[in-house]
């Protein structure tokens, strides 16, 4: 579907949701050779909005996820997964469902130049840590007019964001520019790949290559991921990044420990693009550095057209 079609359908959904809302929410939960070492993060030209998005079955289908430049998937409590969607080139009228932030997000987002973070809330001990982080936090308590509860599902899976009502303007530049990445030719080699599944203790994400649409179709926990209008969600490039996941100092309301995903370091990765899988390495020397993805012989990996999905897969 064309970009115009996506925007029109999103606009229609937005109008329907707004009419049904009774009150705003006031709270809530050719590539060139390159070194494999991380380089300092450059001050990019993309102004970034990151939105923490629910990813359990009652929260689907998602709204506005298909317009994200970058989609991160990370492990949270009870072995489930949660999404951090990054926007810069364009903004949908509605994004959600929005959920709470995690400590992992703070280190992850250091790759961007003072991003805006939209989230429903956080564990009370984490809130001051968020306030001290080099980002602009915008929870419902700071922008109640920007959030609303939709009528289509029960709380807490029904909190939505109207991004035009927060102090943020899309730059028109793809957020991957802030990561030091760019669209380019695929690296040499690779193996044909029809499907790849990334598993978490209680969740999974599957990518299936659709040659006719030149994209990886996304499935969440075995079910096709769809937009609010029923269209399939796809990715141009998928990066599966093997990382260490450890316990943090934070717990959820049920007492479950919140895992912390270590995004600084190095390790193996797999890059999926153009119907092929490429072995790669990732390296990030510090929180202020970009994550570099390179082939085994040191060539920097470029991206295919389309959204970038990065999955933090627990090291086996």
Coordinates of C-alpha atoms in Angstrom, one line a residue:
X1 CA 0.0 0.0 0.0
X2 CA 1.3 3.5 -0.8
X3 CA 2.4 5.9 1.9
X4 CA -0.5 8.1 1.1
X5 CA -2.9 5.2 1.6
X6 CA -1.4 4.4 5.0
X7 CA -1.7 8.1 6.1
X8 CA -5.3 8.3 4.9
X9 CA -6.3 5.1 6.7
X10 CA -4.5 6.1 9.8
X11 CA -6.3 9.5 9.7
X12 CA -9.7 7.7 9.5
X13 CA -8.8 5.5 12.5
X14 CA -7.7 8.6 14.5
X15 CA -11.1 10.3 13.9
X16 CA -13.0 7.2 15.0
X17 CA -11.0 6.8 18.1
X18 CA -11.3 10.4 19.1
X19 CA -15.0 10.4 18.7
X20 CA -15.2 7.4 21.0
X21 CA -13.0 8.7 23.7
X22 CA -14.7 10.2 26.8
X23 CA -11.8 11.5 28.7
X24 CA -8.1 12.1 28.4
X25 CA -5.8 9.9 30.4
X26 CA -4.0 11.7 33.2
X27 CA -1.6 8.9 34.3
X28 CA -0.8 5.3 33.9
X29 CA 1.2 3.0 34.0
X30 CA 28.4 -2.1 -2.2
X31 CA 29.8 -1.7 1.0
X32 CA 33.1 -0.3 2.0
X33 CA 35.7 -1.7 4.4
X34 CA 35.2 -0.6 8.0
X35 CA 36.6 -1.4 11.4
X36 CA 34.4 -3.6 13.6
X37 CA 34.9 -1.2 16.6
X38 CA 32.2 1.3 17.5
X39 CA 32.6 4.9 16.5
X40 CA 31.5 7.9 18.5
X41 CA 27.9 8.8 17.9
X42 CA 27.7 11.7 15.5
X43 CA 25.2 14.5 16.0
X44 CA 22.7 13.5 13.4
X45 CA 20.1 15.5 11.6
X46 CA 17.1 13.3 12.7
X47 CA 14.9 14.5 15.5
X48 CA 13.7 11.3 17.1
X49 CA 10.5 10.3 18.9
X50 CA 10.7 7.0 20.7
X51 CA 7.4 5.4 21.9
X52 CA 7.2 2.4 24.2
X53 CA 4.6 0.1 22.8
X54 CA 2.7 -2.9 24.3
X55 CA 3.3 -6.2 22.6
X56 CA 1.1 -8.8 24.2
X57 CA -1.9 -10.3 22.4
X58 CA -4.6 -8.0 23.9
X59 CA -2.6 -5.0 22.7
X60 CA -2.8 -6.0 19.0
X61 CA -3.3 -4.9 16.3
X62 CA -0.9 -2.0 16.9
X63 CA -1.6 1.5 15.7
X64 CA 1.0 3.5 13.8
X65 CA 3.8 1.0 14.2
X66 CA 4.1 0.5 10.4
X67 CA 5.3 4.1 10.1
X68 CA 8.2 3.7 12.5
X69 CA 11.7 4.1 11.0
X70 CA 13.2 1.7 13.5
X71 CA 11.5 -0.9 15.7
X72 CA 13.3 -2.4 18.6
X73 CA 12.1 -5.6 20.3
X74 CA 13.4 -6.4 23.8
X75 CA 12.7 -8.9 26.6
X76 CA 10.7 -7.7 29.6
X77 CA 9.2 -9.4 32.7
X78 CA 7.9 -13.0 32.6
X79 CA 9.8 -13.6 29.3
X80 CA 7.5 -11.4 27.3
X81 CA 8.6 -8.9 24.7
X82 CA 8.0 -5.2 24.3
X83 CA 8.6 -2.7 21.5
X84 CA 10.3 0.6 21.3
X85 CA 9.3 2.3 18.1
X86 CA 11.4 5.2 16.7
X87 CA 10.0 7.9 14.5
X88 CA 11.7 10.8 12.7
X89 CA 10.9 10.8 8.9
X90 CA 7.1 10.9 9.5
X91 CA 4.5 10.7 12.2
X92 CA 1.1 8.9 12.2
X93 CA -1.8 10.7 13.9
X94 CA -2.1 8.0 16.5
X95 CA 0.5 5.6 18.1
X96 CA -0.1 2.8 20.5
X97 CA -1.0 1.1 22.7
X98 CA 1.6 2.9 24.8
X99 CA 3.2 1.2 27.9
X100 CA 5.8 1.8 30.5
X101 CA 9.5 2.4 30.0
X102 CA 12.3 0.2 31.2
X103 CA 15.9 0.7 32.2
X104 CA 17.1 -0.9 29.0
X105 CA 15.5 1.9 27.0
X106 CA 17.8 4.5 28.6
X107 CA 21.0 2.9 27.4
X108 CA 19.6 2.0 24.0
X109 CA 18.4 5.6 23.4
X110 CA 21.8 7.1 24.1
X111 CA 22.5 6.3 20.4
X112 CA 20.3 9.2 19.5
X113 CA 20.8 12.9 20.1
X114 CA 18.5 13.7 23.0
X115 CA 15.4 11.8 21.8
X116 CA 11.9 12.4 23.0
X117 CA 10.5 9.4 24.9
X118 CA 6.7 8.8 25.1
X119 CA 5.7 6.2 27.7
X120 CA 2.8 5.5 30.0
X121 CA 4.9 5.6 33.2
X122 CA 7.6 3.5 35.0
X123 CA 8.5 1.8 38.2
X124 CA 8.7 4.6 40.9
X125 CA 12.4 4.1 41.5
X126 CA 13.1 4.3 37.8
X127 CA 11.3 7.6 37.2
X128 CA 14.1 9.8 38.7
X129 CA 16.6 7.9 36.6
X130 CA 14.6 8.7 33.5
X131 CA 14.4 12.4 34.5
X132 CA 18.2 12.4 34.7
X133 CA 18.8 10.7 31.4
X134 CA 19.8 12.7 28.2
X135 CA 16.3 12.6 26.7
X136 CA 13.0 14.5 26.9
X137 CA 10.5 12.3 28.7
X138 CA 6.8 12.9 27.9
X139 CA 4.6 10.6 30.0
X140 CA 0.9 11.4 30.4
X141 CA 1.6 13.3 33.6
X142 CA 3.5 15.9 31.5
X143 CA 1.3 15.9 28.5
X144 CA -2.2 14.7 29.5
X145 CA -3.8 16.3 26.4
X146 CA -1.6 14.0 24.1
X147 CA -2.9 10.7 25.5
X148 CA -6.3 9.1 25.5
X149 CA -7.9 5.7 26.3
X150 CA -9.5 4.0 23.3
X151 CA -12.7 2.0 23.6
X152 CA -11.6 -1.0 21.6
X153 CA -9.8 -3.0 24.4
X154 CA -9.5 -3.0 28.2
X155 CA -6.8 -1.1 30.2
X156 CA -3.9 -1.1 30.3
X157 CA -3.8 -2.1 26.6
X158 CA -5.8 0.9 25.3
X159 CA -3.6 4.0 25.9
X160 CA -2.8 5.9 22.7
X161 CA -0.6 8.9 21.9
X162 CA -1.5 11.8 19.6
X163 CA 2.1 12.8 18.7
X164 CA 1.1 16.2 17.3
X165 CA 0.1 17.2 20.8
X166 CA 3.6 16.9 22.3
X167 CA 6.5 19.2 21.7
X168 CA 8.0 17.3 18.8
X169 CA 8.1 17.8 15.1
X170 CA 9.2 15.1 12.6
X171 CA 12.4 16.1 10.8
X172 CA 11.7 14.3 7.6
X173 CA 15.0 12.4 8.0
X174 CA 15.0 8.7 8.6
X175 CA 16.1 7.8 12.1
X176 CA 18.7 5.3 10.9
X177 CA 20.8 8.4 10.0
X178 CA 21.2 9.0 13.8
X179 CA 22.5 5.4 14.1
X180 CA 25.3 5.9 11.5
X181 CA 23.5 3.5 9.2
X182 CA 22.4 4.0 5.6
X183 CA 20.6 2.3 2.7
X184 CA 23.0 0.6 0.3
X185 CA 23.9 -2.5 -1.6
X186 CA 23.9 -5.8 0.2
X187 CA 27.2 -7.3 1.3
X188 CA 28.6 -10.2 -0.7
X189 CA 27.6 -13.8 0.1
X190 CA 24.8 -14.6 2.4
X191 CA 22.4 -17.6 2.3
X192 CA 18.9 -17.7 1.0
X193 CA 16.4 -17.4 3.8
X194 CA 12.6 -17.9 3.7
X195 CA 11.9 -17.4 7.4
X196 CA 13.6 -16.6 10.7
X197 CA 12.1 -16.8 14.2
X198 CA 13.5 -15.1 17.3
X199 CA 12.4 -16.6 20.5
X200 CA 12.1 -15.2 24.0
X201 CA 11.1 -17.3 27.0
X202 CA 7.4 -16.4 26.6
X203 CA 7.2 -14.7 23.2
X204 CA 8.4 -15.0 19.6
X205 CA 8.8 -12.9 16.5
X206 CA 8.9 -14.4 13.0
X207 CA 10.0 -12.8 9.7
X208 CA 8.9 -14.4 6.4
X209 CA 10.3 -13.2 3.1
X210 CA 7.7 -12.0 0.6
X211 CA 9.5 -11.5 -2.7
X212 CA 6.5 -9.9 -4.4
X213 CA 6.5 -7.1 -1.8
X214 CA 10.3 -7.2 -1.3
X215 CA 9.8 -7.2 2.5
X216 CA 9.9 -9.4 5.6
X217 CA 6.4 -10.0 6.8
X218 CA 6.2 -9.9 10.6
X219 CA 4.4 -12.4 12.9
X220 CA 4.1 -11.9 16.6
X221 CA 3.7 -15.0 18.8
X222 CA 2.7 -17.0 15.7
X223 CA 0.0 -14.6 14.5
X224 CA 0.5 -12.2 11.5
X225 CA 1.2 -8.7 12.7
X226 CA -1.2 -6.2 11.2
X227 CA -2.0 -2.6 11.2
X228 CA -5.1 -1.2 12.7
X229 CA -6.6 -1.3 9.2
X230 CA -5.7 -5.0 8.7
X231 CA -2.7 -4.7 6.4
X232 CA 0.4 -6.8 7.1
X233 CA 3.3 -5.1 8.8
X234 CA 6.7 -5.6 7.1
X235 CA 10.4 -4.8 7.5
X236 CA 13.0 -4.0 4.9
X237 CA 15.9 -5.1 7.0
X238 CA 16.0 -7.2 10.2
X239 CA 18.9 -7.4 12.5
X240 CA 19.0 -10.2 15.1
X241 CA 21.5 -9.0 17.7
X242 CA 22.8 -11.6 20.3
X243 CA 23.0 -9.8 23.7
X244 CA 23.4 -10.6 27.4
X245 CA 20.2 -10.2 29.4
X246 CA 20.6 -10.0 33.1
X247 CA 18.5 -9.1 36.1
X248 CA 18.2 -5.4 37.0
X249 CA 17.6 -3.6 40.3
X250 CA 13.9 -3.1 39.3
X251 CA 10.8 -5.2 39.6
X252 CA 7.2 -4.9 38.3
X253 CA 4.1 -4.6 40.5
X254 CA 3.9 -8.4 40.7
X255 CA 7.4 -8.7 42.0
X256 CA 8.9 -10.0 38.7
X257 CA 12.4 -8.8 38.1
X258 CA 12.8 -6.5 35.1
X259 CA 15.6 -7.9 32.8
X260 CA 18.2 -5.5 31.6
X261 CA 19.5 -5.9 28.0
X262 CA 23.1 -5.0 27.6
X263 CA 23.4 -3.1 24.3
X264 CA 27.0 -1.9 25.0
X265 CA 29.5 -4.6 24.1
X266 CA 29.9 -6.9 21.1
X267 CA 28.7 -10.2 19.7
X268 CA 27.2 -12.1 16.8
X269 CA 24.3 -10.9 14.7
X270 CA 22.3 -12.0 11.7
X271 CA 21.2 -9.5 9.1
X272 CA 18.1 -10.3 7.0
X273 CA 17.6 -8.4 3.8
X274 CA 16.5 -9.1 0.2
X275 CA 15.6 -12.7 1.0
X276 CA 19.0 -13.6 2.3
X277 CA 20.7 -14.0 5.7
X278 CA 24.1 -12.5 6.4
X279 CA 26.4 -13.5 9.3
X280 CA 27.6 -10.3 11.0
X281 CA 29.1 -8.9 14.2
X282 CA 27.9 -6.0 16.3
X283 CA 30.0 -3.7 18.4
X284 CA 29.3 -0.7 20.6
X285 CA 32.1 0.5 22.7
X286 CA 30.1 2.8 25.0
X287 CA 26.7 4.2 25.5
X288 CA 27.7 7.3 23.6
X289 CA 28.8 5.3 20.5
X290 CA 26.8 4.0 17.6
X291 CA 26.3 0.2 17.2
X292 CA 28.4 -0.9 14.2
X293 CA 27.2 -3.9 12.2
X294 CA 29.9 -5.5 10.1
X295 CA 30.5 -8.7 8.1
X296 CA 33.1 -11.2 9.3
X297 CA 35.7 -9.6 7.0
X298 CA 35.1 -6.2 8.4
X299 CA 32.7 -4.7 5.8
X300 CA 30.1 -2.4 7.1
X301 CA 26.5 -3.7 6.6
X302 CA 24.1 -1.4 4.8
X303 CA 20.3 -1.6 4.8
X304 CA 17.6 -2.3 2.3
X305 CA 14.7 0.1 1.8
X306 CA 12.0 0.0 4.3
X307 CA 11.6 -0.1 8.1
X308 CA 14.5 -1.5 10.2
X309 CA 13.7 -4.0 12.9
X310 CA 16.3 -4.8 15.5
X311 CA 15.7 -7.7 17.9
X312 CA 17.7 -8.1 21.0
X313 CA 18.0 -11.9 21.3
X314 CA 19.2 -13.4 24.6
X315 CA 22.5 -15.1 24.1
X316 CA 22.0 -18.8 24.3

